[in-house]
Every structure is written in structure tokens, then in C-alpha cells.
Amino acid sequence: MDILSFIQNCLSGGLFKKSIIVILICSVLLSCDLYAQQDSGERIDMSFNAGDVGFGMLIKNNEHTSFVSINLLNFYIEDPKTDLGLKLSPFYYIESIKKGYFFRKISLLNADIYWNSFIKAKKTAMVVPFVSVSYFTYDKQGMLDMSDISFSTGWRFVYIGRGNSRFRYDTYAQAGYRYFDNEHYYFFTLNLDFTIFAVLLLLMSH
């Protein structure tokens, strides 16, 4: 039995949806705890960026589907004591760029919990395990599907540009397991911050 089949068996029988609920609850509790620490005078790091553009692949049974994705307005809350972080985004768009398997979705509730375990370079680089959930999803017909939940987990490799400002830009690659469109996949993505993406477009146009 390969890893993907093992995960699929583990998530059968309704356990998957229960785990999604637990992740969402943990995201809310973590957010409340970090805000509570902020109110108590402890230092909590809060930042944001305009969003990012991603290019990736979903891989299953030696076949792959390429896709493009967009995150708008990413908000970050990080606890320097535990190195735990919460990333929230109110808008996530994904669309396939392969004709054989077409999909287009928009999610309005996107939560991501990660742990910055790469201590030595955590100010500029992060190698983090993460778990993310996308919910409140509109399909390609523009219909809200309350049963459509996407779940991802794996490792993320991030470079952060920020300085002393709360505004940041992130460029990152991530790989792992993704439950998407009621199917189980391995996945890989490369995401460019809007700022970096815009600069690349300008350079290519000259």
C-alpha cells in the first residue's frame, strides 16, 4: 500500500470531515490566544501582504493536472515563543490549465496553521510543516457548495522580504498531500508574491 492509499483509508468513514472541523476550531482558538497575548502586552507578530500567484500540479496514479491559483490579502499572526503561525486569506481562486480535467473554484474561508521549525534563519527563510483548509467554496457554475472542502498538508519552503514593516512579501514552494474535489493527490506548488510577480512581468515586457 502506498502513502496516498494509506491516507485515503485513514480519512474514510467521515473521519476526514471531523478532522477538518478540528483544524478550523484550532485556527480560531489559536487566533484568539494570539490576540489575547497581544492584549496582555506580550509581543505577537502581525503582518500582511497583497497576495500571491501560484503555479502547481496535482499528481495521482502517475498522471498530473496543472493549475494556477491566486490568494488575495494574506494575514499572518505569529507567536515568537512557540514559533506557531496562523495565515488567513478571505479569497482563494484555483483553476486548472489542463483540458483533460477542468475545475474552477473560489474559496472564501482559508486557514493555514504552520510551525516555523527552521530557527536559525526564521527572519528571512522558513522551512515549515503546515496544515491548511479551504471552505465556503463556489464552483465553476458560481454555486456555493457547503460540502466542498479542500485540505492540504506537507512542507513549505519560504523566503520572506519584510524589513521593519508589517507589510511583507513571500515567495514559497510547497509539497505534500492534498484532498481536493473529493479526490486524493500529491501536490506541488510554486507561489510568487504579487510584488515579485509584477516585477517579473515588467522585466519580461522590456
mmCIF file of N, CA and C in Angstrom, residues 10-12 14-27 131-133 149 151 177 179:
data_model
loop_
_atom_site.group_PDB
_atom_site.id
_atom_site.type_symbol
_atom_site.label_atom_id
_atom_site.label_comp_id
_atom_site.label_asym_id
_atom_site.label_seq_id
_atom_site.Cartn_x
_atom_site.Cartn_y
_atom_site.Cartn_z
ATOM 1 N N CYS A 10 -7.294 6.148 5.863
ATOM 2 C CA CYS A 10 -7.404 6.792 7.173
ATOM 3 C C CYS A 10 -8.511 7.835 7.196
ATOM 4 N N LEU A 11 -8.770 8.473 6.053
ATOM 5 C CA LEU A 11 -9.741 9.564 6.002
ATOM 6 C C LEU A 11 -11.137 9.092 5.594
ATOM 7 N N SER A 12 -11.334 7.799 5.503
ATOM 8 C CA SER A 12 -12.650 7.272 5.137
ATOM 9 C C SER A 12 -13.558 7.251 6.358
ATOM 10 N N GLY A 14 -16.018 9.304 7.290
ATOM 11 C CA GLY A 14 -16.396 10.555 7.933
ATOM 12 C C GLY A 14 -15.318 11.162 8.812
ATOM 13 N N LEU A 15 -14.198 10.449 9.004
ATOM 14 C CA LEU A 15 -13.135 10.973 9.839
ATOM 15 C C LEU A 15 -12.526 12.232 9.238
ATOM 16 N N PHE A 16 -12.487 12.291 7.930
ATOM 17 C CA PHE A 16 -11.876 13.447 7.268
ATOM 18 C C PHE A 16 -12.608 14.736 7.612
ATOM 19 N N LYS A 17 -13.940 14.734 7.478
ATOM 20 C CA LYS A 17 -14.697 15.948 7.762
ATOM 21 C C LYS A 17 -14.564 16.338 9.229
ATOM 22 N N LYS A 18 -14.483 15.350 10.122
ATOM 23 C CA LYS A 18 -14.269 15.662 11.532
ATOM 24 C C LYS A 18 -12.921 16.321 11.736
ATOM 25 N N SER A 19 -11.900 15.828 11.023
ATOM 26 C CA SER A 19 -10.575 16.425 11.171
ATOM 27 C C SER A 19 -10.555 17.853 10.641
ATOM 28 N N ILE A 20 -11.318 18.127 9.584
ATOM 29 C CA ILE A 20 -11.411 19.484 9.044
ATOM 30 C C ILE A 20 -12.016 20.419 10.078
ATOM 31 N N ILE A 21 -13.072 19.960 10.733
ATOM 32 C CA ILE A 21 -13.712 20.781 11.772
ATOM 33 C C ILE A 21 -12.729 21.070 12.901
ATOM 34 N N VAL A 22 -11.954 20.060 13.283
ATOM 35 C CA VAL A 22 -10.963 20.246 14.342
ATOM 36 C C VAL A 22 -9.927 21.291 13.928
ATOM 37 N N ILE A 23 -9.483 21.241 12.665
ATOM 38 C CA ILE A 23 -8.486 22.207 12.183
ATOM 39 C C ILE A 23 -9.050 23.612 12.204
ATOM 40 N N LEU A 24 -10.290 23.779 11.765
ATOM 41 C CA LEU A 24 -10.913 25.098 11.773
ATOM 42 C C LEU A 24 -11.057 25.630 13.203
ATOM 43 N N ILE A 25 -11.468 24.747 14.123
ATOM 44 C CA ILE A 25 -11.590 25.153 15.529
ATOM 45 C C ILE A 25 -10.220 25.543 16.089
ATOM 46 N N CYS A 26 -9.191 24.765 15.759
ATOM 47 C CA CYS A 26 -7.844 25.077 16.231
ATOM 48 C C CYS A 26 -7.369 26.419 15.683
ATOM 49 N N SER A 27 -7.731 26.716 14.436
ATOM 50 C CA SER A 27 -7.354 28.002 13.844
ATOM 51 C C SER A 27 -7.994 29.150 14.607
ATOM 52 N N VAL A 131 -0.617 22.819 7.810
ATOM 53 C CA VAL A 131 -1.924 22.225 7.528
ATOM 54 C C VAL A 131 -2.843 23.360 7.100
ATOM 55 N N SER A 132 -3.532 23.208 5.984
ATOM 56 C CA SER A 132 -4.407 24.281 5.514
ATOM 57 C C SER A 132 -5.760 23.723 5.082
ATOM 58 N N VAL A 133 -6.769 24.591 5.204
ATOM 59 C CA VAL A 133 -8.140 24.227 4.853
ATOM 60 C C VAL A 133 -8.767 25.358 4.040
ATOM 61 N N ILE A 149 -14.846 20.843 0.616
ATOM 62 C CA ILE A 149 -13.746 21.243 1.489
ATOM 63 C C ILE A 149 -12.432 20.751 0.878
ATOM 64 N N PHE A 151 -8.279 20.252 1.634
ATOM 65 C CA PHE A 151 -7.371 20.071 2.766
ATOM 66 C C PHE A 151 -5.976 19.780 2.226
ATOM 67 N N TYR A 177 0.470 16.395 0.544
ATOM 68 C CA TYR A 177 -0.795 15.707 0.242
ATOM 69 C C TYR A 177 -1.920 16.730 0.175
ATOM 70 N N TYR A 179 -6.292 16.906 -0.400
ATOM 71 C CA TYR A 179 -7.633 16.396 -0.684
ATOM 72 C C TYR A 179 -8.375 17.519 -1.399
#
